[in-house]
Each structure stands twice: as structure tokens, then as C-alpha cells.
CSV table of C-alpha atoms in Angstrom, one decimal:
chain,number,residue,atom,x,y,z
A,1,UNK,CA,-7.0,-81.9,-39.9
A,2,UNK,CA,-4.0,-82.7,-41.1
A,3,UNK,CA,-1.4,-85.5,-39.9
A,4,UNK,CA,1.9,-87.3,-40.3
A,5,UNK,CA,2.8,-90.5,-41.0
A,6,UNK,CA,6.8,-91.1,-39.2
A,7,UNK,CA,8.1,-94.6,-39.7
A,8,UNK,CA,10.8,-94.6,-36.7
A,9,UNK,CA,13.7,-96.6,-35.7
A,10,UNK,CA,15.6,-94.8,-38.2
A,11,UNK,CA,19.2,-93.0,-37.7
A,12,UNK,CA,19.8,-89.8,-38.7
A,13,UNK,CA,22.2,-87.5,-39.9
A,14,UNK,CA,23.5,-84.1,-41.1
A,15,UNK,CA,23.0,-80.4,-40.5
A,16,UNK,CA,20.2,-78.1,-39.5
A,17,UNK,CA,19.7,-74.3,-38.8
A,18,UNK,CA,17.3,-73.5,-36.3
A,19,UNK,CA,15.1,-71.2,-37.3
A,20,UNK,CA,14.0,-67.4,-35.5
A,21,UNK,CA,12.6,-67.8,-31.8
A,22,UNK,CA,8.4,-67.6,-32.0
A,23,UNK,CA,8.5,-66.4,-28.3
A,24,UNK,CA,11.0,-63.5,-29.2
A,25,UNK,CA,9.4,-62.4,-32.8
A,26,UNK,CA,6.1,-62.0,-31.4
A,27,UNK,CA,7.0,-59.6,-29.2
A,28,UNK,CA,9.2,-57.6,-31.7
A,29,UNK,CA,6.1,-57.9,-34.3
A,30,UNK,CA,4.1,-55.9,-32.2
A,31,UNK,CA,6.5,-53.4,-30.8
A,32,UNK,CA,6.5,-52.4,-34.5
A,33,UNK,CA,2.6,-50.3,-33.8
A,34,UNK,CA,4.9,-47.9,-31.2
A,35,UNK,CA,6.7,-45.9,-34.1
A,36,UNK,CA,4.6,-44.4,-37.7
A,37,UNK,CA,8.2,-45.3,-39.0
A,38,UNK,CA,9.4,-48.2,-41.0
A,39,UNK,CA,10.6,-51.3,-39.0
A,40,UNK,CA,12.2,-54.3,-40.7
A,41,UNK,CA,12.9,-57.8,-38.7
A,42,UNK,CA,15.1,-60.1,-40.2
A,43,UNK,CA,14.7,-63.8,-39.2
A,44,UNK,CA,11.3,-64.1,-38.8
A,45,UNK,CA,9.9,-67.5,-39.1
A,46,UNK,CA,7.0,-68.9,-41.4
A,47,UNK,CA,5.0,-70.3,-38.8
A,48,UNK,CA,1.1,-70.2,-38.2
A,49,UNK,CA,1.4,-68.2,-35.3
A,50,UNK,CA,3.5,-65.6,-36.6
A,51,UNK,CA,1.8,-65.1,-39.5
A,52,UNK,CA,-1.8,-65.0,-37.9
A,53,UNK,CA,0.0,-62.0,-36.0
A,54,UNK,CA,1.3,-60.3,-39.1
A,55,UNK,CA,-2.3,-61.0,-40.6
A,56,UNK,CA,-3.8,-59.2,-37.7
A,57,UNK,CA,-1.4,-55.7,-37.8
A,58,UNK,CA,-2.5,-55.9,-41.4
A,59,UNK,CA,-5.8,-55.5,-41.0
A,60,UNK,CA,-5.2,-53.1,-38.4
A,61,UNK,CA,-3.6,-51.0,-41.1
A,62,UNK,CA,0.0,-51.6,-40.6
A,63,UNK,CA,1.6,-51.5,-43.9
A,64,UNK,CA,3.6,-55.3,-44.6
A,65,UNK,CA,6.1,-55.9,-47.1
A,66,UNK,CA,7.9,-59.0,-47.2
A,67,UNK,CA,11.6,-58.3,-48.3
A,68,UNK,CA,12.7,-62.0,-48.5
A,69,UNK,CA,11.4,-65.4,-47.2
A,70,UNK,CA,12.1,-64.8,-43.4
A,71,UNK,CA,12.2,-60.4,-43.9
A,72,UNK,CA,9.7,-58.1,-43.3
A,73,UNK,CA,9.3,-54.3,-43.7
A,74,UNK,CA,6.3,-52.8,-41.3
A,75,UNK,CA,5.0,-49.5,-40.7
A,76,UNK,CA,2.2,-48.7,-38.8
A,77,UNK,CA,1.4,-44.8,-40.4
A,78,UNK,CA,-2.5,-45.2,-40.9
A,79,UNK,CA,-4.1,-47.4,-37.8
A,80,UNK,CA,-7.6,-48.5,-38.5
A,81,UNK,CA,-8.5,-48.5,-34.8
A,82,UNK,CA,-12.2,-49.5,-35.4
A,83,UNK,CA,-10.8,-52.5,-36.7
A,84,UNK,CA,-10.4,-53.8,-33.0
A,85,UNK,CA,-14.2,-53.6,-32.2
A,86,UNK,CA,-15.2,-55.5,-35.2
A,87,UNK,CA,-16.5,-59.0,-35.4
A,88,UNK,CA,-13.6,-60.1,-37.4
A,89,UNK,CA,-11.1,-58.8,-34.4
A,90,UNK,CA,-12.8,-60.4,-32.2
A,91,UNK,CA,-12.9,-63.9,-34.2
A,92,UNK,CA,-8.6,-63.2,-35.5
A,93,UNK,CA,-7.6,-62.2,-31.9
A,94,UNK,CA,-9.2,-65.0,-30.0
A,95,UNK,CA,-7.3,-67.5,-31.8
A,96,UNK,CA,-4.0,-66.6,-30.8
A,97,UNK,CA,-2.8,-66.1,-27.6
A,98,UNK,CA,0.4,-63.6,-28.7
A,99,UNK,CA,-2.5,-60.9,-30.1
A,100,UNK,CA,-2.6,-59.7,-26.1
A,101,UNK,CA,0.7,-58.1,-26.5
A,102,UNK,CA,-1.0,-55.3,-29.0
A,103,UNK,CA,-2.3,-54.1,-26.2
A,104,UNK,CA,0.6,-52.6,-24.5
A,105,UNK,CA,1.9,-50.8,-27.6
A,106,UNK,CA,-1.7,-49.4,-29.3
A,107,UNK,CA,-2.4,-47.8,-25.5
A,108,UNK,CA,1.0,-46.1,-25.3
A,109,UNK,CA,0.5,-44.8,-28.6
A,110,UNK,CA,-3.4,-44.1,-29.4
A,111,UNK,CA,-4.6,-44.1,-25.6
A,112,UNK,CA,-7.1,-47.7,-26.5
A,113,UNK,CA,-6.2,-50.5,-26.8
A,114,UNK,CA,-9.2,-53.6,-27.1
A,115,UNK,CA,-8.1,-57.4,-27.3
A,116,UNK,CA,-10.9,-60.7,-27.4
A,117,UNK,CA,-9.7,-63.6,-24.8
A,118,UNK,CA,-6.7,-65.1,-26.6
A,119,UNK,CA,-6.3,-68.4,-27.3
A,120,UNK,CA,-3.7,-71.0,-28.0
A,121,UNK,CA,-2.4,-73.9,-25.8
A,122,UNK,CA,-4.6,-75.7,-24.2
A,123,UNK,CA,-1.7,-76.4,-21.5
A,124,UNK,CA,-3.5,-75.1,-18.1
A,125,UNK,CA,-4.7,-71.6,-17.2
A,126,UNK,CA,-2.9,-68.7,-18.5
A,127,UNK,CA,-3.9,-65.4,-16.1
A,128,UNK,CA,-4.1,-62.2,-18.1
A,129,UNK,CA,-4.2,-60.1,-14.3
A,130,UNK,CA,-0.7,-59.2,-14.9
A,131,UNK,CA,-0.9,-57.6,-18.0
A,132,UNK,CA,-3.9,-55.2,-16.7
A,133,UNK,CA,-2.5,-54.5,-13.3
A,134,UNK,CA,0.4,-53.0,-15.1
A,135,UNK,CA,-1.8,-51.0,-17.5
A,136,UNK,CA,-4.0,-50.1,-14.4
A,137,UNK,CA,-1.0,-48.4,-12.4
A,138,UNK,CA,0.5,-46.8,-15.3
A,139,UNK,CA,-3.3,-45.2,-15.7
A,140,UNK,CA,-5.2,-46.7,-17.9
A,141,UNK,CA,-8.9,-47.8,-16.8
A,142,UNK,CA,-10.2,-50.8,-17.5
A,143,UNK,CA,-12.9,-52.8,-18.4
A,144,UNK,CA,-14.1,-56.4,-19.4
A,145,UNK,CA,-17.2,-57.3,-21.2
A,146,UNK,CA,-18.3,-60.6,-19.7
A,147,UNK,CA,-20.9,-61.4,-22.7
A,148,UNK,CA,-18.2,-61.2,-25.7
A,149,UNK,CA,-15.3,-61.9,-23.2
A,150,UNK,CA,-13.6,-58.6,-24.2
A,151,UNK,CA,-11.0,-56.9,-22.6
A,152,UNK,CA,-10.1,-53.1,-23.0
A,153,UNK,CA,-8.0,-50.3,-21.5
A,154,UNK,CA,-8.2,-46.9,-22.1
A,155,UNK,CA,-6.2,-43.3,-20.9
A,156,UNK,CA,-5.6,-40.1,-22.2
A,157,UNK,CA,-2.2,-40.0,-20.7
A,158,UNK,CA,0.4,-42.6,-19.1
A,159,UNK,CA,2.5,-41.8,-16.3
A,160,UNK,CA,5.7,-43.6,-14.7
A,161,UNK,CA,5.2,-45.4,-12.0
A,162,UNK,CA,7.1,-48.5,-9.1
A,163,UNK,CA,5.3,-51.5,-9.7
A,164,UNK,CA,5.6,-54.5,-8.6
A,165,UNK,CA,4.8,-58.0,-11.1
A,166,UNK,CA,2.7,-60.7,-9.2
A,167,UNK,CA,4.7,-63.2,-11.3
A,168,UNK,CA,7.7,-63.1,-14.0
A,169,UNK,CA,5.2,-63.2,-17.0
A,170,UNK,CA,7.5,-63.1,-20.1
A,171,UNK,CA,4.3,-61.7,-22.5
A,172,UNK,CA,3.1,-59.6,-19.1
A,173,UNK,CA,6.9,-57.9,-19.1
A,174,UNK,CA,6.8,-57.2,-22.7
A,175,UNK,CA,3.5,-55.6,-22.7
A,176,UNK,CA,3.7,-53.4,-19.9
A,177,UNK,CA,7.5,-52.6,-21.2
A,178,UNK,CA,6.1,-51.2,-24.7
A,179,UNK,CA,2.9,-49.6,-22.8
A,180,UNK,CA,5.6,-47.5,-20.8
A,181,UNK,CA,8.3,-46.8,-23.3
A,182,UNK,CA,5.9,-43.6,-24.1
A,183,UNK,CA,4.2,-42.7,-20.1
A,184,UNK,CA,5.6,-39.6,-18.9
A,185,UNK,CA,8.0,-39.9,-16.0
A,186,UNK,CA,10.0,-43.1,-14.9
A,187,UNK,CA,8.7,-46.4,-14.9
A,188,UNK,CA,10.5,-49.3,-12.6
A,189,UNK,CA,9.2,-53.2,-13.0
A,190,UNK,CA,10.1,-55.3,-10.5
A,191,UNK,CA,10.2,-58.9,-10.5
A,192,UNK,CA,10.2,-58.5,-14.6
A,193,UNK,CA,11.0,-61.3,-16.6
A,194,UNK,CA,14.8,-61.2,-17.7
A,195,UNK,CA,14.2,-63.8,-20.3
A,196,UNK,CA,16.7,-63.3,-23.8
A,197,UNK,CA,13.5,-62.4,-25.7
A,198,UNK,CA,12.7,-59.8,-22.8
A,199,UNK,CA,16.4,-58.4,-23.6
A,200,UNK,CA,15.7,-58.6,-27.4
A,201,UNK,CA,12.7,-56.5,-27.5
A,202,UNK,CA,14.3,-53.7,-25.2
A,203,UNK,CA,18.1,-54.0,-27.4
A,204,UNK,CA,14.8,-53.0,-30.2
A,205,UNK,CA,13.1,-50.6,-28.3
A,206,UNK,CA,16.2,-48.8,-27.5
A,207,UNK,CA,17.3,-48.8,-30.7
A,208,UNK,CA,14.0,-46.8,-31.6
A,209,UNK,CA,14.8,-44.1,-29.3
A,210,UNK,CA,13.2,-45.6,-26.0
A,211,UNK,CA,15.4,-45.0,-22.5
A,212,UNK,CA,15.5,-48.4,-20.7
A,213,UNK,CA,18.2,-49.6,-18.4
A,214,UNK,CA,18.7,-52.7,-16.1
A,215,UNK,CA,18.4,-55.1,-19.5
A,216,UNK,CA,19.0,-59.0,-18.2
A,217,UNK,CA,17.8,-57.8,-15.1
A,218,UNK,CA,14.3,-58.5,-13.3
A,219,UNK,CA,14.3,-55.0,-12.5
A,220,UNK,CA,13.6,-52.8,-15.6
A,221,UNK,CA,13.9,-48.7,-15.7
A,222,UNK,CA,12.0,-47.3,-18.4
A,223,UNK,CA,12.4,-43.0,-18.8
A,224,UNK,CA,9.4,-42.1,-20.9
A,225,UNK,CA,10.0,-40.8,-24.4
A,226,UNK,CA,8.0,-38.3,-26.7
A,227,UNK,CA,7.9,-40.8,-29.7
A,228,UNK,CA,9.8,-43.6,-31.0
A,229,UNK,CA,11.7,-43.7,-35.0
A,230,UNK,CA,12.4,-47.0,-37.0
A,231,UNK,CA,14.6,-49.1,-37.1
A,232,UNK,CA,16.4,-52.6,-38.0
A,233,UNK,CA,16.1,-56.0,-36.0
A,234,UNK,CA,17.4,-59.8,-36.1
A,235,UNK,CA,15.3,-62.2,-34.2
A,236,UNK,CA,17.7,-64.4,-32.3
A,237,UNK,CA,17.4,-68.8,-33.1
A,238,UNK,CA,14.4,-70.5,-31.4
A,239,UNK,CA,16.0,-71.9,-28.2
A,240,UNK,CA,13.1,-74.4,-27.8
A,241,UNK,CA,13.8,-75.7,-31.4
A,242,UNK,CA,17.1,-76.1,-31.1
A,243,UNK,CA,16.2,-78.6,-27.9
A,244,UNK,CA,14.1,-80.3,-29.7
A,245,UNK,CA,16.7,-81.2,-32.2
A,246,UNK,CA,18.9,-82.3,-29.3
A,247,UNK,CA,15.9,-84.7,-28.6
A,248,UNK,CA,15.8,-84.9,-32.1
A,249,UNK,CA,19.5,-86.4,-32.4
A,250,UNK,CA,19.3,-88.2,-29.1
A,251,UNK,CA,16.7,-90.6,-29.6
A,252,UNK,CA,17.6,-91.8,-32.6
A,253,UNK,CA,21.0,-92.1,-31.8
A,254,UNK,CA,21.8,-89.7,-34.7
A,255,UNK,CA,25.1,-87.4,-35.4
A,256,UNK,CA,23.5,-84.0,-35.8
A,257,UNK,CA,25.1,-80.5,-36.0
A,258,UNK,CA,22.7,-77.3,-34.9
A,259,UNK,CA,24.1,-74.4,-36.9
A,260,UNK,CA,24.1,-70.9,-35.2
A,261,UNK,CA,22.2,-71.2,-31.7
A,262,UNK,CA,23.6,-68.2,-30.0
A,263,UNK,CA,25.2,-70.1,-27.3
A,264,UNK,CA,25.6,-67.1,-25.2
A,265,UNK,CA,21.5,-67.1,-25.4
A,266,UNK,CA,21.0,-70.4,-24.5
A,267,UNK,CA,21.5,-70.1,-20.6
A,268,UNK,CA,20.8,-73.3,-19.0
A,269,UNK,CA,19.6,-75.6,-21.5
A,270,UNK,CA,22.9,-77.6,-22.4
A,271,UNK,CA,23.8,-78.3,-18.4
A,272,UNK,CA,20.3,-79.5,-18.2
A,273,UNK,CA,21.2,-81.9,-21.3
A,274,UNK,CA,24.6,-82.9,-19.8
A,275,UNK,CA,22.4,-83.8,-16.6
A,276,UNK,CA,20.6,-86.3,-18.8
A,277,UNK,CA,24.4,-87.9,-19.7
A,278,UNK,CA,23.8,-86.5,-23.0
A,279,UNK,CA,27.3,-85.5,-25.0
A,280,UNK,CA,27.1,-81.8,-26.8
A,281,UNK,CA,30.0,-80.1,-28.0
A,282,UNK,CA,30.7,-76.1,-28.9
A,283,UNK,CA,31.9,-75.7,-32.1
A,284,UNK,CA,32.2,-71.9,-32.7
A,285,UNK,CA,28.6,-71.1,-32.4
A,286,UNK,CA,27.5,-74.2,-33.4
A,287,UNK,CA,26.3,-77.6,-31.2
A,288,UNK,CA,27.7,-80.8,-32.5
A,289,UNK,CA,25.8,-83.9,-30.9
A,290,UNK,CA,27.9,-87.4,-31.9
A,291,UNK,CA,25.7,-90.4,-32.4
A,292,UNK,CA,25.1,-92.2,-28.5
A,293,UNK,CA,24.3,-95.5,-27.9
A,294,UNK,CA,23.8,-94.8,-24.1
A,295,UNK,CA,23.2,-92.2,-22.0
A,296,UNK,CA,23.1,-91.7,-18.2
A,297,UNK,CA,21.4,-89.7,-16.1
A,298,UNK,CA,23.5,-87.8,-13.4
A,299,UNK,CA,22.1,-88.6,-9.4
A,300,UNK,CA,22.4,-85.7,-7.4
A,301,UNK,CA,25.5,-85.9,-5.2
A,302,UNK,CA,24.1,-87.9,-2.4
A,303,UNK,CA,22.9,-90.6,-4.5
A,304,UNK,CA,18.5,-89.2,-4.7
A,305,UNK,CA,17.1,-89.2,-8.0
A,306,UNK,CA,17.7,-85.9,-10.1
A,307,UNK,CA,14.8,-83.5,-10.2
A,308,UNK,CA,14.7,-81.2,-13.5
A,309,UNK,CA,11.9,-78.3,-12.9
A,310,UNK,CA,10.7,-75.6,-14.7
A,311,UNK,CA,11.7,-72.0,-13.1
A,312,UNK,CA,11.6,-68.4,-14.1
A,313,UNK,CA,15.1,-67.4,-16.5
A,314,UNK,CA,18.0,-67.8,-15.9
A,315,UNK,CA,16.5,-71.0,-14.4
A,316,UNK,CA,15.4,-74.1,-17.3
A,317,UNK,CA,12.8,-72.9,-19.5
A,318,UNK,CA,8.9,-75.1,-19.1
A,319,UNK,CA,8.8,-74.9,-22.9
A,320,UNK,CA,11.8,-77.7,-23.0
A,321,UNK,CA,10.5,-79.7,-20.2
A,322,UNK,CA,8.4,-82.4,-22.5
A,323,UNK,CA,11.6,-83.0,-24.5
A,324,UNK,CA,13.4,-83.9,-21.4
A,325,UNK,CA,10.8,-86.2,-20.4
A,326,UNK,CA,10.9,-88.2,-23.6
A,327,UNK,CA,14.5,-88.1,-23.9
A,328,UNK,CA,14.5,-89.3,-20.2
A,329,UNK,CA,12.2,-92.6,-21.3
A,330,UNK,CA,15.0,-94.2,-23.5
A,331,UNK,CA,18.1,-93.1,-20.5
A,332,UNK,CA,20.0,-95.0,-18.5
A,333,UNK,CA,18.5,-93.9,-15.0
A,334,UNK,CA,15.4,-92.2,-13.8
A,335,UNK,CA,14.5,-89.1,-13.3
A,336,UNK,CA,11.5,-86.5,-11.9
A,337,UNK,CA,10.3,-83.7,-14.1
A,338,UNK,CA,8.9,-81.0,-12.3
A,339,UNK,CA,6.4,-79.1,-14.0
A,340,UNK,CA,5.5,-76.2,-11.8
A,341,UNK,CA,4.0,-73.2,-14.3
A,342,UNK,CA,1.1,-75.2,-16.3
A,343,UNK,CA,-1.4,-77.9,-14.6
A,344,UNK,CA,-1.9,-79.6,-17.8
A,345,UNK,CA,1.4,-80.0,-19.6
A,346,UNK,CA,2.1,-83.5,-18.5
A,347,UNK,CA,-0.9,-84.8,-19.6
A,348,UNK,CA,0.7,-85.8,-23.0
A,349,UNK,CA,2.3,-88.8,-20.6
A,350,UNK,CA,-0.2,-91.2,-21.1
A,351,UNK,CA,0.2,-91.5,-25.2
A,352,UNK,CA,4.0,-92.2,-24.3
A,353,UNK,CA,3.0,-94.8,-21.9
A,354,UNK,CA,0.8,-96.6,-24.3
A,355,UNK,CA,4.5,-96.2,-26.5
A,356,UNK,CA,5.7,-98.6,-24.1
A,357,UNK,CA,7.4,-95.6,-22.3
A,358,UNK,CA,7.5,-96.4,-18.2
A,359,UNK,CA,6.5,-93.0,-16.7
A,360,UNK,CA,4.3,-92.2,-13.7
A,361,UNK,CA,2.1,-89.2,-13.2
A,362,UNK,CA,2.6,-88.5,-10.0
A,363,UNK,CA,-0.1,-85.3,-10.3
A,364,UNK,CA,-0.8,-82.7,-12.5
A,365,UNK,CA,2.9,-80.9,-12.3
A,366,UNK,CA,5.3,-84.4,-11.5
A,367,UNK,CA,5.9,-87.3,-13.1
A,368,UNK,CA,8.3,-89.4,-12.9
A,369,UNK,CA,10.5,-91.4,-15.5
A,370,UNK,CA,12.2,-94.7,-16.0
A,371,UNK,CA,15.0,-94.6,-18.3
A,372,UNK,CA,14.8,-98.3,-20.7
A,373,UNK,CA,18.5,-97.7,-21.9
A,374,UNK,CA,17.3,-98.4,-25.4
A,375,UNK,CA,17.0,-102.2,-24.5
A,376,UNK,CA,13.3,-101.7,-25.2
A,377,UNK,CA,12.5,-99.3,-27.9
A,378,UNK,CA,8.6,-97.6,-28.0
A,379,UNK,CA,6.1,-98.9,-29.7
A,380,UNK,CA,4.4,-97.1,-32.5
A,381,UNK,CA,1.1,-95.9,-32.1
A,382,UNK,CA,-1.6,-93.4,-33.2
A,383,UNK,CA,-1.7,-90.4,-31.4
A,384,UNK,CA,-3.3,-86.8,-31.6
A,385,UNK,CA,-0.8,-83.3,-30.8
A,386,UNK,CA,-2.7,-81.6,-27.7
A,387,UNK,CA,-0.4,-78.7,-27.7
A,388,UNK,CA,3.0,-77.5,-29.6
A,389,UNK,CA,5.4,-78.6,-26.7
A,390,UNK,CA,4.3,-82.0,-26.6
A,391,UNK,CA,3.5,-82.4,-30.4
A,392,UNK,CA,6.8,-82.2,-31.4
A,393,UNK,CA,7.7,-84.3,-28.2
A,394,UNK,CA,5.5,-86.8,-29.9
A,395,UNK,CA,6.8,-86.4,-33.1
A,396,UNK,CA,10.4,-87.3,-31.6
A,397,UNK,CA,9.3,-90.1,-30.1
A,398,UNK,CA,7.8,-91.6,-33.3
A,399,UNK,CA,11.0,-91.4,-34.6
A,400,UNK,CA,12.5,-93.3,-32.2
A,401,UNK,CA,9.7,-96.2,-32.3
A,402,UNK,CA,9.9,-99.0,-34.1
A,403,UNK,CA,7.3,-99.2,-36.4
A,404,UNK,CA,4.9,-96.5,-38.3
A,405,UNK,CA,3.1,-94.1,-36.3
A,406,UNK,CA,0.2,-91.4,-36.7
A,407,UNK,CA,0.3,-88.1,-35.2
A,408,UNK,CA,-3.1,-86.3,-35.6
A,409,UNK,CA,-3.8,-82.2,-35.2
A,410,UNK,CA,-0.4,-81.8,-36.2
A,411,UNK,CA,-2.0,-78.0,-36.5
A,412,UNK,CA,-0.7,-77.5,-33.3
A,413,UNK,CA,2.6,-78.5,-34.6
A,414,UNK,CA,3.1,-76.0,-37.2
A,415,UNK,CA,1.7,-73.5,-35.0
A,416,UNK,CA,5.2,-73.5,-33.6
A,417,UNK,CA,8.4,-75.4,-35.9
A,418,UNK,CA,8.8,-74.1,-39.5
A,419,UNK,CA,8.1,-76.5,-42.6
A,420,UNK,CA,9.3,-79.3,-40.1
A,421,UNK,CA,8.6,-82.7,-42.1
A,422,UNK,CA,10.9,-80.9,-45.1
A,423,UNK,CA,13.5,-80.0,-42.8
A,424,UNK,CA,13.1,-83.9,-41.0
A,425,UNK,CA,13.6,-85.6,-44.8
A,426,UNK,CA,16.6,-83.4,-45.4
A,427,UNK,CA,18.7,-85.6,-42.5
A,428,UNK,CA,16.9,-88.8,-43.4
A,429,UNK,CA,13.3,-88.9,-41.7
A,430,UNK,CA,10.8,-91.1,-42.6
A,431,UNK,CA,8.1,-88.6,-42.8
A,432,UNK,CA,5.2,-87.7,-44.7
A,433,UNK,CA,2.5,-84.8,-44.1
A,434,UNK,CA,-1.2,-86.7,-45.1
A,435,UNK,CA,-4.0,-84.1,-45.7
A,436,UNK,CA,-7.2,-84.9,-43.9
């Protein structure tokens, strides 16, 4: 495994450009198996997951063409469905948790649809139910071999149908949305996920011919169409990346400005910031963060320590909730982070407390942070990346330690932020990639 070596404590400065959302092109990637027409996306990013995905439709028989570094042309004319009960399925789909969302689109389309238990973050459990209920009242039947852990649905014909989610799965919406884009009849999903990725892949969908009304909205109206046509998409910028450049610019005390970030797409995520007393600014489309010495964390109005949780959009997306928590270690203040979706994404906290870091797990979802205002920076150390979230969060806090520290499995890492150490050096990291 591979790792990096960060000597911290250094400021930085200058401009980046976040790069496409993972969460977003993952769903558009597979969408493209709905149409036999050619589909390019624009803005995808080089990133192990997404390109274990485009690996995948490739061997499924969708023809790939890369256009230019982050453009792709697919078209999915000649499917090779026996390539989902083969060994080497079952060994490329287990490793990457996104694979479940060519489910939706292969059943719509070819009546099967066959995925191996995904994997990915090892952040808590990750229920699948939601995905297969939805299938299961659209029509499909469904069935789970226990031995190879392998799911499949089947149906000769979907029909529209009320349902209701048992919870706002982004990856659950997006599935069931692309498996009903071709049922016959109306489809309405309650309690669907509204997130801008959601709203991406039906802006795509509908630009393919599909009938779906009530985008931003946690209830979705899809009218069955006979077949879906090409067509041309732009992944929006990676909301989570462009966070973790605020964290980024914020614990090193660094001027940064964050090119093109789609404010409008960005929801919550800057008042959450603000909450921390951290200064951002709108420039045009941009975010410009000044260098701060200090910054303070806002008390509620009565005076009780802020709480910043985790909650379905429009509320503050989980993904960004590790960077708070570091960023919250070197404020002015303290502050409770509120984990509520994953049991296990907190568990990172102990490698910033050996950091010198003064945090307390309260349980698996709370913990609990004591800002040091800076007047005691963390302490290098060597550490290993359990997950992407709280790799980079890691990484950040490296670069704010004094000293030189180790990050190990930095796998998980690149599973996630594109050509990162490069794009680091170009504002003035101290960074280096060290090959196992």
C-alpha cells in the first residue's frame, strides 16, 4: 500500500478547481445502460472509483471512448449480460459499493439485473433493503444467494406504482428512479432523496426522453417511457471536495480561492462553515477564503454549545461532517458533531487525539470537540486512512501539524479526490506519494 509523507505547519496559497462530484457521476455512469444510444459526460473525474465503474460497463459490453482527460463517450448497443454471473463480476462488483446502481437500469432495460454484495467504506452498515423493496413493488422478483452473497431481480415487465422509501437513500432513489423511467404506467417516490446529484441524474434522464416531474422534491413522478435516446451531460463540482479545501485553507491559515463550485448547488455547506466563525466570500461563482489567524465558533442563541449533525438534503451533508470535526479542533470554542447515518464514522477520532487534538467520543454517532485556538498546534504522527471521509480529514490535519507525518492506505484516499498530492504541491504542500 501506498502512503504520504506531509510535513505540516506550512501556509498555503493560490487557486484550485474542484474537480466533478463522485457521488453525482456514478449515478450518471450508469444511467448510460438505459439508452443503445451514444451518451457523453463531460467532467468526469479520474478517480479509482470511477474508473473501476467505467471498467465494469466495459466488460459488460458498453462501448467507452475517452474524448479528453475528464470526457467520455458510452454506448451500451451490445450488452454481454452473462457477464454478470461470471466469477470476474462477482470479484469487480464486490469491490465497489456504486456497482449496485446497475441494477436499476439493466432491469428496466433487459428484465435481469444480478449485483455481488458491494463494497467500499468500511464506515458502519449500509442496508441494500431499499433498493429491492423498490424493485419488488415495481415487479420484479427477487432473490439472494446466501453462499456467493449474490443478489438478483428479475421481471418480464415493470409497472408504475405509489411507494413509499423506508429512508432518503441517495443510491436507493437513483436506482429505483432509472428502474422506473421505462415501467409502464406512473411511478410516485415518496420520501425520495432530493439531493443535487438526485436532480442531476433526472435534468439527464429527462434529457433522454424520460417523463419525470417534482425534481428537488422528495416526492418524484416518473410517466413510463417506451425507450430512452442519447444525449450530453456535465457533472456538477464535488461539493465534498470543495469542503475539504475550506478545511484545506482553514487549518493552515492559508488564502485559498475555489474556482467554479456551483454555489447555487452547495445548499448548506457555507452556513455550516460561517457557524464555525470561518470567513468565505462569493466571488461570482467562485469562494475566496482569506488567510485567519482565529476563528470562532457561533453558541446557539441562548448561550448551549452548537450542535452540527448530519441530516437528509437540504439539511448538512454526513460526507463533510469529519472535516468539521478537524476544523473544529484548532477553533476558538467547542462544539458537538452529530453523526447520525453511520455508526462507525467517528471512529477516525482517536488518531486526532493521539495529534494532540482534545475531542471526546461521546458514542458511536457524538463526539464532542474542544477548539485549541491554534495556541497548540497537533502533533505529527503516523496514521493509516480507514475510509475516504476521514483520509482526507487526516491528510488536512497533517498539514496543519507541526512536524512530518505518515498517512498509510492512502488507497482509500484516491478512491475519492483526484491526483490530490499534485494538486496539494501546486499551492505549496509539503507532500510526497511513497510507494509501498
Amino acid at each position: 500500500m501506498a502512503s504520504f509523507k506531509i510535513e505540516g505547519g506550512h501556509k498555503l496559497n493560490g487557486t484550485i478547481t474542484p474537480q466533478g462530484a463522485k457521488n453525482e457521476v456514478l449515478q450518471i455512469l450508469c444511467a448510460v445502460l438505459l439508452t443503445p444510444e451514444r451518451v457523453v459526460v463531460n467532467n468526469v473525474p479520474d478517480i479509482i472509483d470511477v474508473n473501476k465503474l467505467i471498467f465494469i460497463l466495459g466488460e459488460l459490453g458498453v462501448k467507452v471512448e475517452k474524448l479528453s482527460r475528464n470526457s467520455y463517450a458510452f454506448q451500451a448497443d451490445e450488452i454481454n449480460l452473462e457477464y454478470l454471473e461470471s466469477a470476474d463480476f462477482k470479484r469487480d462488483g464486490s469491490s465497489l459499493r456504486g456497482s449496485i446502481m446497475i441494477v436499476g437500469p439493466l432491469l428496466a432495460r433487459f428484465g435481469r439485473g444480478y449485483i455481488p454484495r458491494p463494497g467500499g467504506d468500511k464506515i458502519g452498515r449500509r442496508r441494500l433493503d431499499t433498493h429491492f423493496e423498490g424493485f419488488i413493488r415495481l415487479g420484479a422478483k427477487f432473490r439472494y444467494n446466501k453462499e456467493e452473497h449474490f443478489y438478483g431481480v428479475e421481471a418480464e415487465e415493470l409497472f408504475g406504482v405509489d411507494m413509499l422509501l423506508d429512508e432518503a437513500s441517495v443510491t436507493g432513489t437513483a436506482n429505483i428512479l432509472m428502474a422506473s423511467v421505462l415501467a409502464t404506467g406512473t411511478t410516485k417516490i415518496y420520501n425520495a432523496a432530493c439531493e443535487p446529484y438526485i436532480q442531476q441524474l433526472c435534468k439527464m434522464l429527462n434529457s433522454m426522453g424520460a417523463n419525470i416531474s417534482g425534481v428537488g422534491s422528495n416526492l418524484l413522478i416518473i410517466e413510463g417511457v417506451d425507450a430512452l435516446g442519447g444525449c450530453e451531460h456535465r457533472v456538477l463540482p464535488d461539493m465534498i471536495e470543495i469542503g475539504s479545501w475550506i478545511g484545506v485553507a482553514v487549518m493552515t491559515r492559508s488564502e485559498l480561492t475555489i474556482k467554479d463550485v456551483s454555489w447555487d448547488n452547495l445548499g448548506q455547506i457555507p452556513n455550516v462553515f460561517r457557524k464555525l466563525g470561518i470567513t468565505l466570500e462569493r466571488k461570482g461563482d467562485d469562494i475566496y477564503i482569506p488567510a485567519q489567524e482565529s476563528y470562532e465558533i457561533q453558541n446557539f442563541i441562548d448561550g448551549s454549545v452548537l450542535t452540527v449533525a448530519d441530516a437528509p438534503w437540504p439539511g448538512f451533508t454526513p460526507d463533510l461532517l469529519s472535516i468539521v470535526l478537524v476544523i473544529a479542533t484548532q477553533a476558538k470554542g467547542t462544539v458537538l458533531i452529530h453523526q447520525k447515518m453511520f455508526e462507525s464514522r467517528l471512529f477516525f477520532v482517536d488518531k486526532l487525539i493521539d495529534m494532540g487534538a482534545k475531542v471526546i467520543l461521546c458514542d458511536p454517532h457524538r463526539a464532542t470537540v474542544i477548539g485549541m485556538n491554534f495556541e497548540s498546534s497537533l502533533k505529527a504522527t503516523k496514521m493509516t486512512s480507514p475510509d475516504i471521509r476521514a483520509g482526507i480529514s487526516l491528510l488536512i490535519a497533517a498539514l496543519s501539524a507541526k512536524g512530518t507525518s505518515i498517512i498509510n492506505n492512502i488507497e482509500q484516499i484516491d478512491r475519492g479526490y483526484e491526483n490530490i498530492e499534485a494538486r496539494l504541491k501546486s499551492i505549496g504542500a509539503k507532500i510526497e506519494r511513497i510507494a509501498e
